[in-house]
Amino acid sequence: RPHVTSGSMADLQSSASQSQEPYVGARVKLHGLAARPELNGRVGVVDCRKNAERWAVQLVTSDGMRDGLTIALKPVNITVLTRPPPESQQRGRCLEVKPAPLAAARDAIPVHVATDGLPLSKESDEVALLNSTRGWKTVRGLKAYTRDATYPDLYCYFDAADTASPINHFAMRAFTAYPNDIGGLPKRGIRGDVVCIRLEPPSGTCGGEGPGGPMTAAAFDDGASVMGHPTETSIGVEEMRDTLLFYTDQDAQSIASDRDMKRTMARMPPEMAAMMGGQMPINLGQFMMP
């Protein structure tokens, strides 16, 4: 068997890194930047595909935090340092979001496929399961929007009785659009782990031309007025990270109010929609956003 020296092993590792194509969530090292030589050697995380030729790379500090600078780079200027996770770890029907510093780099935001057995057919069964498997005392659920959703497509569970675990800063920003649904947030905020499942498009009634005649209540399929609603019930890990990062500088209540109103207006008769307007204020309760 041929003897492999330490030098040739390093060459093999370098070759493997060079051959790995960029992907969202990959940890990379920058090199060959003539216009920004001070960035050569810096480490970052691939945030998204910028265009056909470049990837958006979020630079990372030495302690693993985002440093606020995202640049578009060609693959020739980045060395991929990590391999993509197995497909079974890339998306699931239930995801777990653990607490982390709000400035954590994308790949350091702890989002994982959960093994709790959710979703189930009834919310009461899901609550009972979380009581049993996680020992949660007061299970509460909140609906939320992913970054690009046009209806609340997430349902997120947490233990409202948890006062000892670290506060879940990402959850506090991304999953708090409808606090009144549970009578207000816990006074000490959402703490510990959060588990999320995908919601189907909502349904209801609206006015208009229906079986009962003009301007009477008629059934509608809200999914028909929703663009890009998910074709499956699973949630991607990177989709969840996109959402968590999006809400670090966006107000979840304002986003939800705006999207709710647009969806409602889209399914109303034009003459009624013209008469509608305004916002729907939502009270966070007694909790002060950290």
CSV table of C-alpha atoms in Angstrom, one decimal:
chain,number,residue,atom,x,y,z
A,1,ARG,CA,0.0,0.0,0.0
A,2,PRO,CA,1.5,3.4,-0.9
A,3,HIS,CA,2.7,5.5,2.0
A,4,VAL,CA,0.9,8.8,2.5
A,5,THR,CA,3.0,11.6,3.9
A,6,SER,CA,1.6,14.4,6.0
A,7,GLY,CA,2.2,16.7,3.1
A,8,SER,CA,0.4,14.6,0.6
A,9,MET,CA,-2.5,14.2,3.1
A,10,ALA,CA,-2.8,18.0,3.4
A,11,ASP,CA,-2.8,18.2,-0.4
A,12,LEU,CA,-5.7,15.6,-0.5
A,13,GLN,CA,-7.7,17.5,2.1
A,14,SER,CA,-7.1,20.8,0.2
A,15,SER,CA,-8.2,19.1,-3.0
A,16,ALA,CA,-11.3,17.8,-1.4
A,17,SER,CA,-12.2,21.3,-0.1
A,18,GLN,CA,-11.5,22.8,-3.5
A,19,SER,CA,-13.8,20.3,-5.3
A,20,GLN,CA,-16.7,20.9,-2.9
A,21,GLU,CA,-19.3,23.1,-4.5
A,22,PRO,CA,-20.6,26.0,-2.4
A,23,TYR,CA,-24.0,25.5,-0.7
A,24,VAL,CA,-26.2,27.5,1.6
A,25,GLY,CA,-24.8,27.1,5.1
A,26,ALA,CA,-21.3,26.1,4.1
A,27,ARG,CA,-18.4,27.4,6.1
A,28,VAL,CA,-15.8,28.9,3.7
A,29,LYS,CA,-12.5,30.7,3.6
A,30,LEU,CA,-11.8,33.6,1.3
A,31,HIS,CA,-8.8,33.9,-1.0
A,32,GLY,CA,-7.6,35.5,-4.2
A,33,LEU,CA,-9.4,38.8,-3.7
A,34,ALA,CA,-7.3,41.4,-5.5
A,35,ALA,CA,-9.7,44.3,-4.8
A,36,ARG,CA,-10.1,43.5,-1.1
A,37,PRO,CA,-6.8,41.8,-0.1
A,38,GLU,CA,-7.5,42.5,3.6
A,39,LEU,CA,-10.3,39.9,3.4
A,40,ASN,CA,-8.2,37.1,2.2
A,41,GLY,CA,-8.0,34.4,4.8
A,42,ARG,CA,-11.2,35.5,6.5
A,43,VAL,CA,-13.9,32.9,7.2
A,44,GLY,CA,-17.6,33.2,6.4
A,45,VAL,CA,-20.8,31.3,5.8
A,46,VAL,CA,-22.6,31.0,2.5
A,47,ASP,CA,-26.0,32.9,3.0
A,48,CYS,CA,-27.6,32.4,-0.4
A,49,ARG,CA,-27.1,32.3,-4.1
A,50,LYS,CA,-26.7,35.9,-5.2
A,51,ASN,CA,-26.9,35.2,-8.9
A,52,ALA,CA,-25.7,32.7,-11.5
A,53,GLU,CA,-22.1,33.6,-10.9
A,54,ARG,CA,-21.8,34.6,-7.2
A,55,TRP,CA,-22.7,33.5,-3.7
A,56,ALA,CA,-23.5,35.8,-0.8
A,57,VAL,CA,-21.0,35.1,2.0
A,58,GLN,CA,-21.7,36.3,5.5
A,59,LEU,CA,-18.3,37.0,7.2
A,60,VAL,CA,-17.8,35.6,10.7
A,61,THR,CA,-15.7,36.9,13.6
A,62,SER,CA,-13.2,34.7,15.4
A,63,ASP,CA,-15.7,33.9,18.1
A,64,GLY,CA,-18.3,32.7,15.6
A,65,MET,CA,-20.6,35.7,15.4
A,66,ARG,CA,-21.8,37.6,12.3
A,67,ASP,CA,-19.6,40.7,11.8
A,68,GLY,CA,-22.3,42.5,9.7
A,69,LEU,CA,-20.5,42.3,6.3
A,70,THR,CA,-21.9,40.2,3.5
A,71,ILE,CA,-20.2,40.1,0.2
A,72,ALA,CA,-20.9,38.4,-3.2
A,73,LEU,CA,-18.1,36.1,-4.3
A,74,LYS,CA,-17.4,33.8,-7.2
A,75,PRO,CA,-16.6,30.2,-6.3
A,76,VAL,CA,-13.0,30.7,-7.4
A,77,ASN,CA,-12.5,33.0,-4.5
A,78,ILE,CA,-13.8,30.7,-1.8
A,79,THR,CA,-12.6,27.4,-0.4
A,80,VAL,CA,-15.5,25.3,1.1
A,81,LEU,CA,-14.4,23.9,4.5
A,82,THR,CA,-17.4,21.8,5.3
A,83,ARG,CA,-19.6,19.1,3.7
A,84,PRO,CA,-23.4,19.3,3.4
A,85,PRO,CA,-25.3,17.4,6.0
A,86,PRO,CA,-27.1,14.2,5.1
A,87,GLU,CA,-30.5,14.7,3.4
A,88,SER,CA,-32.2,13.4,6.5
A,89,GLN,CA,-30.8,16.3,8.5
A,90,GLN,CA,-31.6,19.0,5.9
A,91,ARG,CA,-35.4,19.1,6.4
A,92,GLY,CA,-38.1,17.5,8.5
A,93,ARG,CA,-41.7,17.6,9.4
A,94,CYS,CA,-40.7,19.1,12.8
A,95,LEU,CA,-37.7,21.3,13.5
A,96,GLU,CA,-36.2,22.3,16.9
A,97,VAL,CA,-34.8,25.7,17.4
A,98,LYS,CA,-32.5,26.0,20.5
A,99,PRO,CA,-31.4,29.3,22.2
A,100,ALA,CA,-28.4,31.1,20.7
A,101,PRO,CA,-26.9,34.6,20.8
A,102,LEU,CA,-28.8,36.8,18.4
A,103,ALA,CA,-25.5,37.6,16.6
A,104,ALA,CA,-24.6,33.9,16.0
A,105,ALA,CA,-23.3,33.1,12.5
A,106,ARG,CA,-25.8,31.3,10.3
A,107,ASP,CA,-24.3,27.8,10.7
A,108,ALA,CA,-24.1,28.4,14.5
A,109,ILE,CA,-27.9,28.9,14.8
A,110,PRO,CA,-28.9,25.6,16.4
A,111,VAL,CA,-31.8,24.3,14.1
A,112,HIS,CA,-32.2,20.6,13.9
A,113,VAL,CA,-34.7,18.0,12.7
A,114,ALA,CA,-36.7,17.0,15.8
A,115,THR,CA,-37.6,13.4,16.6
A,116,ASP,CA,-40.7,14.1,18.8
A,117,GLY,CA,-43.1,12.5,16.3
A,118,LEU,CA,-44.9,15.7,15.4
A,119,PRO,CA,-47.1,16.6,13.7
A,120,LEU,CA,-50.2,14.7,14.8
A,121,SER,CA,-53.8,15.0,13.8
A,122,LYS,CA,-54.9,17.0,16.9
A,123,GLU,CA,-53.2,19.8,18.8
A,124,SER,CA,-54.2,18.3,22.1
A,125,ASP,CA,-52.3,15.1,21.1
A,126,GLU,CA,-49.3,17.2,20.2
A,127,VAL,CA,-49.4,19.0,23.6
A,128,ALA,CA,-49.7,15.7,25.4
A,129,LEU,CA,-46.8,14.3,23.5
A,130,LEU,CA,-44.6,17.3,24.4
A,131,ASN,CA,-45.6,17.0,28.0
A,132,SER,CA,-44.5,13.4,27.9
A,133,THR,CA,-41.4,13.4,25.8
A,134,ARG,CA,-39.9,16.8,26.9
A,135,GLY,CA,-41.4,17.2,30.3
A,136,TRP,CA,-42.8,20.6,29.4
A,137,LYS,CA,-45.3,21.8,32.1
A,138,THR,CA,-47.2,24.5,30.2
A,139,VAL,CA,-47.1,23.9,26.5
A,140,ARG,CA,-48.1,26.9,24.3
A,141,GLY,CA,-48.3,27.2,20.6
A,142,LEU,CA,-48.0,30.3,18.3
A,143,LYS,CA,-48.4,30.6,14.6
A,144,ALA,CA,-45.8,32.4,12.6
A,145,TYR,CA,-44.7,33.4,9.1
A,146,THR,CA,-41.6,32.1,7.5
A,147,ARG,CA,-39.6,34.7,5.6
A,148,ASP,CA,-41.4,34.4,2.3
A,149,ALA,CA,-44.8,33.0,3.3
A,150,THR,CA,-48.0,34.8,2.5
A,151,TYR,CA,-50.0,33.1,5.3
A,152,PRO,CA,-48.9,31.9,8.7
A,153,ASP,CA,-47.2,28.6,7.7
A,154,LEU,CA,-45.5,27.7,11.0
A,155,TYR,CA,-46.9,26.5,14.4
A,156,CYS,CA,-44.3,26.8,17.1
A,157,TYR,CA,-44.5,25.1,20.6
A,158,PHE,CA,-42.6,26.1,23.7
A,159,ASP,CA,-42.8,25.6,27.5
A,160,ALA,CA,-44.3,28.8,28.9
A,161,ALA,CA,-43.5,27.5,32.4
A,162,ASP,CA,-39.7,27.5,31.7
A,163,THR,CA,-38.0,30.2,33.7
A,164,ALA,CA,-34.6,28.6,34.0
A,165,SER,CA,-33.4,28.0,30.5
A,166,PRO,CA,-31.7,30.7,28.4
A,167,ILE,CA,-34.1,33.1,26.6
A,168,ASN,CA,-34.6,32.0,23.0
A,169,HIS,CA,-33.8,35.4,21.3
A,170,PHE,CA,-34.4,34.1,17.7
A,171,ALA,CA,-37.8,32.7,18.7
A,172,MET,CA,-38.7,36.0,20.5
A,173,ARG,CA,-38.3,37.9,17.3
A,174,ALA,CA,-39.6,35.4,14.7
A,175,PHE,CA,-42.5,33.6,16.5
A,176,THR,CA,-44.2,36.4,18.4
A,177,ALA,CA,-46.6,37.9,15.7
A,178,TYR,CA,-49.7,36.7,17.5
A,179,PRO,CA,-49.1,36.7,21.3
A,180,ASN,CA,-52.7,37.4,22.1
A,181,ASP,CA,-53.5,33.9,20.8
A,182,ILE,CA,-52.1,32.6,24.1
A,183,GLY,CA,-53.1,35.5,26.3
A,184,GLY,CA,-49.7,37.3,26.0
A,185,LEU,CA,-46.2,36.1,26.2
A,186,PRO,CA,-44.7,34.7,29.4
A,187,LYS,CA,-43.4,37.6,31.5
A,188,ARG,CA,-39.8,36.2,31.2
A,189,GLY,CA,-40.1,35.5,27.5
A,190,ILE,CA,-39.8,32.3,25.5
A,191,ARG,CA,-37.1,30.2,27.0
A,192,GLY,CA,-35.4,27.0,26.1
A,193,ASP,CA,-36.2,24.9,23.0
A,194,VAL,CA,-38.9,25.6,20.5
A,195,VAL,CA,-40.4,23.0,18.1
A,196,CYS,CA,-42.1,24.0,14.9
A,197,ILE,CA,-44.3,22.3,12.4
A,198,ARG,CA,-45.7,23.4,9.1
A,199,LEU,CA,-49.3,24.7,8.9
A,200,GLU,CA,-51.6,24.2,5.9
A,201,PRO,CA,-53.2,27.3,4.2
A,202,PRO,CA,-56.1,28.6,6.3
A,203,SER,CA,-59.7,28.5,5.1
A,204,GLY,CA,-62.8,30.5,6.0
A,205,THR,CA,-65.6,32.5,4.4
A,206,CYS,CA,-65.9,35.8,2.6
A,207,GLY,CA,-68.5,37.9,1.0
A,208,GLY,CA,-69.1,38.0,-2.8
A,209,GLU,CA,-71.0,36.1,-5.4
A,210,GLY,CA,-71.8,32.7,-3.9
A,211,PRO,CA,-74.3,30.0,-3.8
A,212,GLY,CA,-76.6,32.2,-1.7
A,213,GLY,CA,-76.5,35.1,-4.1
A,214,PRO,CA,-74.6,38.4,-4.3
A,215,MET,CA,-72.8,39.7,-1.2
A,216,THR,CA,-73.6,36.7,1.0
A,217,ALA,CA,-71.3,34.5,2.9
A,218,ALA,CA,-69.6,32.0,0.5
A,219,ALA,CA,-67.0,29.4,1.3
A,220,PHE,CA,-63.5,30.0,-0.1
A,221,ASP,CA,-60.3,28.1,-0.2
A,222,ASP,CA,-57.6,30.5,1.1
A,223,GLY,CA,-55.0,28.4,-0.5
A,224,ALA,CA,-56.2,29.7,-3.9
A,225,SER,CA,-55.2,33.2,-2.9
A,226,VAL,CA,-51.9,32.2,-1.5
A,227,MET,CA,-48.9,32.4,-3.8
A,228,GLY,CA,-46.1,29.9,-3.2
A,229,HIS,CA,-47.6,28.0,-0.4
A,230,PRO,CA,-45.6,24.8,0.5
A,231,THR,CA,-46.1,21.7,-1.5
A,232,GLU,CA,-45.1,19.5,1.4
A,233,THR,CA,-45.4,19.5,5.1
A,234,SER,CA,-41.7,19.4,5.8
A,235,ILE,CA,-39.5,22.4,6.7
A,236,GLY,CA,-36.0,23.0,5.5
A,237,VAL,CA,-33.3,23.7,8.1
A,238,GLU,CA,-31.9,26.5,6.0
A,239,GLU,CA,-35.4,27.8,5.3
A,240,MET,CA,-35.8,28.1,9.1
A,241,ARG,CA,-32.4,29.9,9.4
A,242,ASP,CA,-33.4,32.3,6.6
A,243,THR,CA,-36.6,33.1,8.7
A,244,LEU,CA,-34.7,33.5,12.0
A,245,LEU,CA,-32.1,35.8,10.4
A,246,PHE,CA,-34.8,37.8,8.6
A,247,TYR,CA,-36.6,38.7,11.8
A,248,THR,CA,-33.5,39.9,13.6
A,249,ASP,CA,-34.2,43.3,12.2
A,250,GLN,CA,-37.9,43.0,11.3
A,251,ASP,CA,-40.9,43.3,13.5
A,252,ALA,CA,-42.9,40.1,13.4
A,253,GLN,CA,-46.2,41.7,14.4
A,254,SER,CA,-45.9,44.4,11.6
A,255,ILE,CA,-45.0,41.8,9.0
A,256,ALA,CA,-47.9,39.5,10.0
A,257,SER,CA,-50.4,42.4,10.1
A,258,ASP,CA,-49.4,43.5,6.6
A,259,ARG,CA,-49.5,40.1,5.1
A,260,ASP,CA,-52.8,39.2,6.8
A,261,MET,CA,-54.3,42.4,5.4
A,262,LYS,CA,-53.0,41.7,1.9
A,263,ARG,CA,-54.4,38.2,1.9
A,264,THR,CA,-57.7,39.4,3.2
A,265,MET,CA,-58.0,42.2,0.7
A,266,ALA,CA,-57.0,39.8,-2.2
A,267,ARG,CA,-60.1,37.6,-1.6
A,268,MET,CA,-62.6,40.5,-1.1
A,269,PRO,CA,-64.8,41.9,-3.9
A,270,PRO,CA,-63.1,45.0,-5.3
A,271,GLU,CA,-65.8,47.4,-4.0
A,272,MET,CA,-65.4,46.1,-0.5
A,273,ALA,CA,-61.6,46.1,-0.6
A,274,ALA,CA,-61.7,49.7,-1.6
A,275,MET,CA,-63.5,50.6,1.7
A,276,MET,CA,-61.0,48.7,3.9
A,277,GLY,CA,-57.8,49.9,5.4
A,278,GLY,CA,-55.8,50.5,8.6
A,279,GLN,CA,-53.7,48.3,10.8
A,280,MET,CA,-54.5,45.8,13.5
A,281,PRO,CA,-52.3,46.6,16.6
A,282,ILE,CA,-51.3,43.6,18.7
A,283,ASN,CA,-50.1,43.9,22.3
A,284,LEU,CA,-47.1,41.9,23.4
A,285,GLY,CA,-48.4,41.9,26.9
A,286,GLN,CA,-46.1,42.6,29.9
A,287,PHE,CA,-43.0,41.2,28.3
A,288,MET,CA,-40.3,43.7,27.3
A,289,MET,CA,-38.5,42.6,24.2
A,290,PRO,CA,-34.8,42.0,25.1
